[in-house]
Coordinates of C-alpha atoms in Angstrom, one line a residue:
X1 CA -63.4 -9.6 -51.5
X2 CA -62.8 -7.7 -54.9
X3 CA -60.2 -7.8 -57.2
X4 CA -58.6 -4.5 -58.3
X5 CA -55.9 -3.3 -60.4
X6 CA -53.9 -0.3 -61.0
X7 CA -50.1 1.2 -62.3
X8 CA -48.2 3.9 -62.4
X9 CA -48.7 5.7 -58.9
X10 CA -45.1 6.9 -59.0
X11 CA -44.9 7.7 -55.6
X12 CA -42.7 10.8 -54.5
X13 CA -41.8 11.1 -58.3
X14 CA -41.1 14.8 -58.7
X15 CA -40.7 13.6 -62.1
X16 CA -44.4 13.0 -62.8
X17 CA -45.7 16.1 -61.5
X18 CA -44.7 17.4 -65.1
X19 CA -47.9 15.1 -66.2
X20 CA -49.8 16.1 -63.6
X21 CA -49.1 19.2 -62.4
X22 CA -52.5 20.5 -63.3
X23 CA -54.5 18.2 -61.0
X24 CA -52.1 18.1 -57.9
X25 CA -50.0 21.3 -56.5
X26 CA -47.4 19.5 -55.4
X27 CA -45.6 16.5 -54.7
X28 CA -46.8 15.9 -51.4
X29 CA -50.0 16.6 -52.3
X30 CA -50.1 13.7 -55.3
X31 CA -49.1 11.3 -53.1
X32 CA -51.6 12.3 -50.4
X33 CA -54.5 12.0 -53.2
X34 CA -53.2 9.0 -54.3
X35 CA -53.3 7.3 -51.1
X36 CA -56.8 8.2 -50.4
X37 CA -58.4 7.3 -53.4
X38 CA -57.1 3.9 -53.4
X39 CA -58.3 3.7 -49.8
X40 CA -61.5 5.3 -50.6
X41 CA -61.8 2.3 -53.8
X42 CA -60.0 -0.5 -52.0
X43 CA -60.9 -2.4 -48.7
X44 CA -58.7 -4.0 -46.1
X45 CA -60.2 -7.0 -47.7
X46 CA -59.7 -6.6 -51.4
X47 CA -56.7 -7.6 -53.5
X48 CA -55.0 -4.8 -55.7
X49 CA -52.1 -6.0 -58.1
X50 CA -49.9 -3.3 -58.9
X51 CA -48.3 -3.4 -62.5
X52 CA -46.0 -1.3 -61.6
X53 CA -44.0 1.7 -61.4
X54 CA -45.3 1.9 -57.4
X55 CA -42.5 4.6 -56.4
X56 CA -39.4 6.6 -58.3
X57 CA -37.7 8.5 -56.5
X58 CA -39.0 8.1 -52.4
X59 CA -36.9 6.9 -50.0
X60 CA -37.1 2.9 -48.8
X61 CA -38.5 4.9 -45.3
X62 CA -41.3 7.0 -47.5
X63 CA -41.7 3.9 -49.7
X64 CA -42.7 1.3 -46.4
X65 CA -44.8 4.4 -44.8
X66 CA -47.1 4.7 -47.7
X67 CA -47.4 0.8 -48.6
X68 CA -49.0 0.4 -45.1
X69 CA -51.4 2.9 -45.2
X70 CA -52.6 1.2 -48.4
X71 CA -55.7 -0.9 -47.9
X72 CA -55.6 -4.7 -49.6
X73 CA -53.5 -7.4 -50.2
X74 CA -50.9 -5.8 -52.6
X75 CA -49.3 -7.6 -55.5
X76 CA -46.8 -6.6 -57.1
X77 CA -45.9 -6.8 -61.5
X78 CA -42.5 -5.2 -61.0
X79 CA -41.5 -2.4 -64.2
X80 CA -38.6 -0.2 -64.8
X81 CA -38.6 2.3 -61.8
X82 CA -39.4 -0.7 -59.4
X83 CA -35.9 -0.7 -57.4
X84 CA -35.2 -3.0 -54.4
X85 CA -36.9 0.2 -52.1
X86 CA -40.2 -1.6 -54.1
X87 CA -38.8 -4.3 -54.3
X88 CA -38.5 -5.0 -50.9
X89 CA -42.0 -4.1 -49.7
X90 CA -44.0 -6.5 -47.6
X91 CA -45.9 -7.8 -51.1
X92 CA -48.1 -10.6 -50.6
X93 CA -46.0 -13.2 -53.0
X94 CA -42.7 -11.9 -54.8
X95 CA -43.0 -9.6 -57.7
X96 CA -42.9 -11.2 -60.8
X97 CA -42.8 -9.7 -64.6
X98 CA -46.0 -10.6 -65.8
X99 CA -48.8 -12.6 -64.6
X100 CA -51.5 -15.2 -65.7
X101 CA -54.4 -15.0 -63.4
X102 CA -58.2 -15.6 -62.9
X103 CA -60.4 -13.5 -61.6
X104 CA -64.3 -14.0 -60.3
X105 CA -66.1 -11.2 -63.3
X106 CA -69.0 -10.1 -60.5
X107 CA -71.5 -11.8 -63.1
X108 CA -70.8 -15.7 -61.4
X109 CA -68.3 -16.1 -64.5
X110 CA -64.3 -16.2 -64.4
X111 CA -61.9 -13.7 -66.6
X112 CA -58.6 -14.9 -67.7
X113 CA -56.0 -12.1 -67.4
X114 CA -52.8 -11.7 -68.4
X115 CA -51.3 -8.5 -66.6
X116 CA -47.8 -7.0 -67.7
X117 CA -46.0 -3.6 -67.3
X118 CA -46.0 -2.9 -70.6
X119 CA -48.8 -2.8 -73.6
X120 CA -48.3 -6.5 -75.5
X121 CA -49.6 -6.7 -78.9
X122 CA -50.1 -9.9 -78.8
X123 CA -50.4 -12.0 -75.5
X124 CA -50.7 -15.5 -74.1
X125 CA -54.3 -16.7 -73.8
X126 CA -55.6 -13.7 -76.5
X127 CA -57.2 -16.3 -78.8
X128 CA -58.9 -18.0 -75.9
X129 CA -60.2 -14.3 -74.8
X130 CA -58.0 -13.4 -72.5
X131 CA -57.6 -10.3 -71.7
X132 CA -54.6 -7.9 -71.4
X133 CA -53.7 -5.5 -68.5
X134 CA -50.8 -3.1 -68.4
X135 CA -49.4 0.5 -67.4
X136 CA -46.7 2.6 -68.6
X137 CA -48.3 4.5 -70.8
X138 CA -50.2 6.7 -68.8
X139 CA -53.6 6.6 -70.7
X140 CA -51.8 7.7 -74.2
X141 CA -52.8 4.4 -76.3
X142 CA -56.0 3.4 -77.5
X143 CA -58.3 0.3 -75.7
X144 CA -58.6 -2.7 -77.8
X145 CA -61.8 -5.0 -77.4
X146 CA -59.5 -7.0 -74.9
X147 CA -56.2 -4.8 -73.4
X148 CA -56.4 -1.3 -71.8
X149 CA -54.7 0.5 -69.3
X150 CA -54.9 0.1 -65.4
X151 CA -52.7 3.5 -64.4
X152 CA -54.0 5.8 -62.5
X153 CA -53.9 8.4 -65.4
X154 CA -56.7 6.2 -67.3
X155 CA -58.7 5.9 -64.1
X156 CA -59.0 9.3 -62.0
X157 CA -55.8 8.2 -60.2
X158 CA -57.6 5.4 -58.4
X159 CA -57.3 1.6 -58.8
X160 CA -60.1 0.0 -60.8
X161 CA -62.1 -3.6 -61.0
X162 CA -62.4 -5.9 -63.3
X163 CA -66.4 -4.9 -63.8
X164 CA -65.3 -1.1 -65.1
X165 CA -62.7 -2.9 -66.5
X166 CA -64.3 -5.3 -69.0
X167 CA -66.9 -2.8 -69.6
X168 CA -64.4 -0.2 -71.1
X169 CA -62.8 -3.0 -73.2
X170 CA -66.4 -3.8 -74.6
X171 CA -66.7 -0.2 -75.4
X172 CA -63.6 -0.4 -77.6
X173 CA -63.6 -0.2 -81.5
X174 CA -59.7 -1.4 -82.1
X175 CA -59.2 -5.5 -82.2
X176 CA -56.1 -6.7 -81.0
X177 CA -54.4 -7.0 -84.8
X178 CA -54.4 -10.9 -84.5
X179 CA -57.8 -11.3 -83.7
X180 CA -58.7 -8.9 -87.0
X181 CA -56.8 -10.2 -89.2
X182 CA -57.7 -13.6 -88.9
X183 CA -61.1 -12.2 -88.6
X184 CA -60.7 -10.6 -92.2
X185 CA -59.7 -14.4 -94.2
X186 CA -62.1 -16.4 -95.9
X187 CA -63.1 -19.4 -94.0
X188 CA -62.6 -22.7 -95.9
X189 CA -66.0 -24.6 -96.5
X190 CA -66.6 -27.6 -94.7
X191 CA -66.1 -30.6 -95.8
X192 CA -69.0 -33.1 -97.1

């Protein structure tokens, strides 16, 4: 079983197709790509937690019919366009607003996430290396050495694992600005 993450799918969003209108030719079409590269990426087996912004503007009908043709165990980080139509969706535990989680790295060693909606500057956990997960900006903002984003406009509109994950993060030049500027003080000399 892997662990994968993704945001911003915006299911029958009309809305989006302003964003996007270049890779999909229509609204029906976007949703149908969407749903087969997640089920191309994801198994039955796997888990994906959603940080949301799942549907805007789909029916509660059009909102259950594509949930269950998604592969995995779906979680959900609920966001500003998730209504009770998401809301409501057969999600393995309730949506919640933000997350603390661990998760298996694929190298025998455990990550420490924390997953939110939105970009955090500063997070809980970020001096003990966690690392920080979000959507909502649709790729616009920069990777630090520890938080990018999981939507599908920073990934080829697919979910993505924690491997590609961390490996972007490490590929980063910005630091979180806590980390650098405590990086940047003296440090006192020891004492004899």
């Amino acid at each position: 079983m892997a662990t994968y993450f993704t945001a911003d799918t915006h299911f029958g969003d009309a809305h989006v197709l302003r964003q996007r209108a270049a890779h999909f030719a229509g609204l029906e079409a976007h949703d149908e790509a969407l749903i087969r590269l997640w089920n191309e990426t994801v198994s039955a087996n796997d888990e994906v937690w959603h940080l949301g912004d799942f549907a805007a503007g789909a029916s509660r009908l059009r909102c259950r019919e594509i949930f269950s043709r998604l592969n995995g165990t779906k979680r959900l980080v609920r966001c500003n366009h998730d209504t009770n139509r998401v809301l409501g969706l057969p999600w393995a535990d309730p949506p919640v607003e933000s997350a603390r989680i661990r998760v298996a790295d694929g190298a025998g060693a455990e990550c420490r996430l924390f997953l939110a909606h939105y970009a955090h500057r500063a997070w809980p956990g970020l001096w003990r290396g966690t690392r920080h997960l979000y959507g909502h900006t649709h790729g616009t903002l920069p990777d630090t050495r520890r938080s990018c984003d999981v939507g599908v406009d920073a990934w080829d509109y697919r979910p993505v694992g924690l491997p590609d994950l961390v490996a972007r993060q490490k590929a980063a030049t910005l630091v979180p600005e806590e980390l650098q500027r405590d990086a940047a003080r003296p440090v006192p000399p020891a004492s004899e």
